[in-house]
PDB file of C-alpha atoms in Angstrom:
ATOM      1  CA  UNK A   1     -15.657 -74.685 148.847  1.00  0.00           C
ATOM      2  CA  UNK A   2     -16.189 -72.279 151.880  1.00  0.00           C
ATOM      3  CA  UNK A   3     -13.667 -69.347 151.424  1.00  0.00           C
ATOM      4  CA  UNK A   4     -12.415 -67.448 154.740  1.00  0.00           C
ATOM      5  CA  UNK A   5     -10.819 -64.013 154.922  1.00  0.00           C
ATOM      6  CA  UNK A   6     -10.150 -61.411 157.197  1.00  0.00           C
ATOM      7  CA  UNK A   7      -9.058 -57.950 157.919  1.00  0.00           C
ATOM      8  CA  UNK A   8      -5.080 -56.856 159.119  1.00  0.00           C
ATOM      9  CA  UNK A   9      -5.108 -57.361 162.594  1.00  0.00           C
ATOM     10  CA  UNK A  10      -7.951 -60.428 162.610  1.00  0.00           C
ATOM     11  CA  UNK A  11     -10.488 -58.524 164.650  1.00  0.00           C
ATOM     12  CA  UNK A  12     -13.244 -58.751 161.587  1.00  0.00           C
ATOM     13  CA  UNK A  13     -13.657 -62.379 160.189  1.00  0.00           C
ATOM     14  CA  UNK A  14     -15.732 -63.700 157.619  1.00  0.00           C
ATOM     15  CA  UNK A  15     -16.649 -66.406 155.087  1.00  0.00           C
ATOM     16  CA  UNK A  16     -17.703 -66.673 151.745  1.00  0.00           C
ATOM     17  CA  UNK A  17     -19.417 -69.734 149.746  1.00  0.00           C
ATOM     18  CA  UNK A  18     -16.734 -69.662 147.028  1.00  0.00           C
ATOM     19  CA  UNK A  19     -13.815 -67.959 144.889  1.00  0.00           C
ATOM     20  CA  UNK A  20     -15.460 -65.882 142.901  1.00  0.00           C
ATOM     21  CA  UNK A  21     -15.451 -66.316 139.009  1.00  0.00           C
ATOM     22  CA  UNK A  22     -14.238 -62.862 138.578  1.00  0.00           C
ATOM     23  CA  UNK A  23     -13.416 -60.252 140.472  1.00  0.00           C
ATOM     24  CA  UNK A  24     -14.237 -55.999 139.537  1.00  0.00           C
ATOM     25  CA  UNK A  25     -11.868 -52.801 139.653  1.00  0.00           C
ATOM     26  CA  UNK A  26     -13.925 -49.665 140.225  1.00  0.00           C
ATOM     27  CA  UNK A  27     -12.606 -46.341 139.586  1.00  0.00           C
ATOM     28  CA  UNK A  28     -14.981 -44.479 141.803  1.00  0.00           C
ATOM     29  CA  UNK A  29     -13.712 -41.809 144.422  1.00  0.00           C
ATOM     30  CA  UNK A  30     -14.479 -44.304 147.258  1.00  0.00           C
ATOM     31  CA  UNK A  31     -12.949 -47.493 145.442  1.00  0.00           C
ATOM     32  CA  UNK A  32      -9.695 -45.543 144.214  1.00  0.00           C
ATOM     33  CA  UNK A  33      -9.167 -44.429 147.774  1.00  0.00           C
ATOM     34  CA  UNK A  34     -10.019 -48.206 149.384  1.00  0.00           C
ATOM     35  CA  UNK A  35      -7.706 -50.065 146.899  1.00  0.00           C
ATOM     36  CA  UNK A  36      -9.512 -53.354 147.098  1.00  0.00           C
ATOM     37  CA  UNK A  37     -10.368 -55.614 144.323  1.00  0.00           C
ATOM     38  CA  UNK A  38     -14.523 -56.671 145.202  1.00  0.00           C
ATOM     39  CA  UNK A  39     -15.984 -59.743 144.423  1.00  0.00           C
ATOM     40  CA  UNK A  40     -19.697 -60.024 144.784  1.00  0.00           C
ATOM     41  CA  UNK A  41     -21.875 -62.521 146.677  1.00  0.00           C
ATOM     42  CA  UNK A  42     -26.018 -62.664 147.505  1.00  0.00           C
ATOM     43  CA  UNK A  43     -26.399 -62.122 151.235  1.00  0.00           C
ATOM     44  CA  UNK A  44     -27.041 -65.688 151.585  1.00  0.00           C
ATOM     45  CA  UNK A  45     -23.234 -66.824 150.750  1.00  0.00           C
ATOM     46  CA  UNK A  46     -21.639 -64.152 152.974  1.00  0.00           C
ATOM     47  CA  UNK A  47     -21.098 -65.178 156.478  1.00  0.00           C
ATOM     48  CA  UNK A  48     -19.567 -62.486 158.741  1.00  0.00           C
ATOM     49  CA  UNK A  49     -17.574 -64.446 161.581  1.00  0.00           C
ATOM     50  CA  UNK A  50     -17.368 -61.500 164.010  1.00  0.00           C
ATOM     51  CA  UNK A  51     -20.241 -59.966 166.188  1.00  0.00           C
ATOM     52  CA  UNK A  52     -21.873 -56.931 163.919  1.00  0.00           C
ATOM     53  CA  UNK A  53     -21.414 -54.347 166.915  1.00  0.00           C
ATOM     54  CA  UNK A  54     -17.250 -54.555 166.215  1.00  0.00           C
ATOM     55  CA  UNK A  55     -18.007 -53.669 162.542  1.00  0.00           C
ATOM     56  CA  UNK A  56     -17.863 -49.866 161.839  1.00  0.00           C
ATOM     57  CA  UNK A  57     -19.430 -48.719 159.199  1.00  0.00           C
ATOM     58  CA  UNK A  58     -19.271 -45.658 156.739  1.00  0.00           C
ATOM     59  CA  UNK A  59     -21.846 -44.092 154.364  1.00  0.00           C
ATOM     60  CA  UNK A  60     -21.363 -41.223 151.953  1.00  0.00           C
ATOM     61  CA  UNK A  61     -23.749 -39.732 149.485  1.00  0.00           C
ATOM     62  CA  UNK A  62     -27.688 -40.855 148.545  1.00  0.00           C
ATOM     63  CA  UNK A  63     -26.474 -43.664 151.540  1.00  0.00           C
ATOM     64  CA  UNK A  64     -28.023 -46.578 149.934  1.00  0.00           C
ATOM     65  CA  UNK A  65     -24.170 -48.869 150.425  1.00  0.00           C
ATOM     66  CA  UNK A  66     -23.295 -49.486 153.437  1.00  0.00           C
ATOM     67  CA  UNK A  67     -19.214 -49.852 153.312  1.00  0.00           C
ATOM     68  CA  UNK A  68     -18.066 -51.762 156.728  1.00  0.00           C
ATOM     69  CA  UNK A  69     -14.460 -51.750 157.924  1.00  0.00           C
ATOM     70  CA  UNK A  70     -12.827 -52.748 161.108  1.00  0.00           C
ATOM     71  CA  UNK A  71     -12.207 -50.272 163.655  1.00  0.00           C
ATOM     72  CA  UNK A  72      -9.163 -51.484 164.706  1.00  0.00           C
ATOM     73  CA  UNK A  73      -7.076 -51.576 161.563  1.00  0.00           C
ATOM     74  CA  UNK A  74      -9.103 -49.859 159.515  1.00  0.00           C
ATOM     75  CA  UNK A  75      -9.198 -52.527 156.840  1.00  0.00           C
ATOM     76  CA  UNK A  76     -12.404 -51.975 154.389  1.00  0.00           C
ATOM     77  CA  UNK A  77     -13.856 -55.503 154.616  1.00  0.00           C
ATOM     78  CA  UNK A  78     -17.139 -55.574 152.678  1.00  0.00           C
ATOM     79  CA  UNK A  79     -19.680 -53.628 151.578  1.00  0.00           C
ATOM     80  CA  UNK A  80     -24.032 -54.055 151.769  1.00  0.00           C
ATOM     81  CA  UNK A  81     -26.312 -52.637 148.914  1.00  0.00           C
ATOM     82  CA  UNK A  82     -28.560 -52.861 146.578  1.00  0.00           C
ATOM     83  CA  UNK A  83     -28.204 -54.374 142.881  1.00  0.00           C
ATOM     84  CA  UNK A  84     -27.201 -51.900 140.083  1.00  0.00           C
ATOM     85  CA  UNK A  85     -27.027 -54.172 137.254  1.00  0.00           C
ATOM     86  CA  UNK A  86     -29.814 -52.545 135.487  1.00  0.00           C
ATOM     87  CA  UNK A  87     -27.910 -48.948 136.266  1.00  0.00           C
ATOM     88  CA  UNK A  88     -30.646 -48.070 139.306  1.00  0.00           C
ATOM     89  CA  UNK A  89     -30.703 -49.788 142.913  1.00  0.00           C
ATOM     90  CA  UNK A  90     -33.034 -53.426 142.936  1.00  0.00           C
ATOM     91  CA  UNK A  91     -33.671 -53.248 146.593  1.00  0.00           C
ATOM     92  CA  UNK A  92     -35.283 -56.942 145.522  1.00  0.00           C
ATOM     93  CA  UNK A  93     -31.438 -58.205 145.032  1.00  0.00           C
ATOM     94  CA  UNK A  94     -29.253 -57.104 147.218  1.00  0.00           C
ATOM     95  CA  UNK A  95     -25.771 -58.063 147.004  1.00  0.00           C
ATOM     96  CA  UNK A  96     -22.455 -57.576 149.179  1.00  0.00           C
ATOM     97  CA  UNK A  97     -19.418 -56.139 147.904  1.00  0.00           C
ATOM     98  CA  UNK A  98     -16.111 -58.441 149.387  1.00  0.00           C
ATOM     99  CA  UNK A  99     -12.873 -56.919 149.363  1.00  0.00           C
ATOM    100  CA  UNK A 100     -10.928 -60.122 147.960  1.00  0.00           C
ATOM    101  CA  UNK A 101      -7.475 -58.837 148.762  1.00  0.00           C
ATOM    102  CA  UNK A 102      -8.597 -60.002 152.130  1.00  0.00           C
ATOM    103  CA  UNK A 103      -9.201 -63.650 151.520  1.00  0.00           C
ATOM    104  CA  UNK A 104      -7.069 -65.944 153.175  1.00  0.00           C
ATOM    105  CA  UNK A 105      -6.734 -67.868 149.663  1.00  0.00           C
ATOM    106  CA  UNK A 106      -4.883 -66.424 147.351  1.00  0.00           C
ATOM    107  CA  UNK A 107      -5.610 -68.141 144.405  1.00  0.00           C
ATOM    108  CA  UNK A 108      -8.104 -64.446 143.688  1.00  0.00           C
ATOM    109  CA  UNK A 109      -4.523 -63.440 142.230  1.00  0.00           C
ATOM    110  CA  UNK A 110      -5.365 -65.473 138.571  1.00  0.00           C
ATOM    111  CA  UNK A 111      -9.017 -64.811 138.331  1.00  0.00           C
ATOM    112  CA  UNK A 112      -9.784 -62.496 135.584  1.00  0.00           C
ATOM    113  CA  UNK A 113     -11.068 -58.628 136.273  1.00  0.00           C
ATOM    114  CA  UNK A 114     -13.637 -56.875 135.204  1.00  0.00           C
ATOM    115  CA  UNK A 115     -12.857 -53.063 135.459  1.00  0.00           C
ATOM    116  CA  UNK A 116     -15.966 -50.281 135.848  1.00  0.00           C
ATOM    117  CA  UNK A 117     -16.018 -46.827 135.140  1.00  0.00           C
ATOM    118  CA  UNK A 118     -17.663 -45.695 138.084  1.00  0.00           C
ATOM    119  CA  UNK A 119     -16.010 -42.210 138.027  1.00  0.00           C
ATOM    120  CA  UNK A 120     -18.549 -41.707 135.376  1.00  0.00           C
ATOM    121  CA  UNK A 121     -21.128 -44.006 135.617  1.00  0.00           C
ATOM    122  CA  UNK A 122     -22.382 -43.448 139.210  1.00  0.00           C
TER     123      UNK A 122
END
């Protein structure tokens, strides 16, 4: 079932496939500072509701995520980049990073978390 979400103020809508199964705390500068709690889709079950020219976006780094935010309220709403599940970027599988604090649905609030040491790890 379709899940929508959104950023503060409205201006940046999107959809997602479905609730995640889990959702993962990073301890990274940039995740620390952001506060959100991502869940992680394929490109194919993201679905960004607003035209891509009112989505800012930053970059940081070796620039290889792309984090997107609305300009408006400043609300971090997702995030475009590469795999790392094998520790290095798989351009072949690229995922997006959704801030689930920002879904529309709640029910995120139960679903278990996976934390990752990305202080150290990245």
């Amino acid at each position: 079932m379709p899940v929508k979400g959104r950023c503060h103020c409205g201006a940046i809508q999107f959809e997602v496939g479905e609730m995640p199964a889990e959702l993962t705390s990073c301890n990274c500068s940039f995740c620390v500072r952001r506060g959100g709690l991502v869940a992680y889709y394929k490109p194919g079950q993201f679905k960004l509701a607003t035209a891509p020219s009112r989505v800012w976006t930053y970059q940081w780094g070796d620039y290889l995520v792309q984090h997107h935010y609305c300009p408006v309220c400043g609300m971090g709403t997702h995030s475009e980049m590469p795999g790392f599940e094998s520790g290095q970027p798989d351009f072949d599988n690229p995922r997006i990073a959704v801030n689930a604090r920002l879904f529309e649905d709640t029910s995120w609030e139960t679903l278990p978390v996976k934390h990752v040491n990305g202080r150290e790890d990245w």
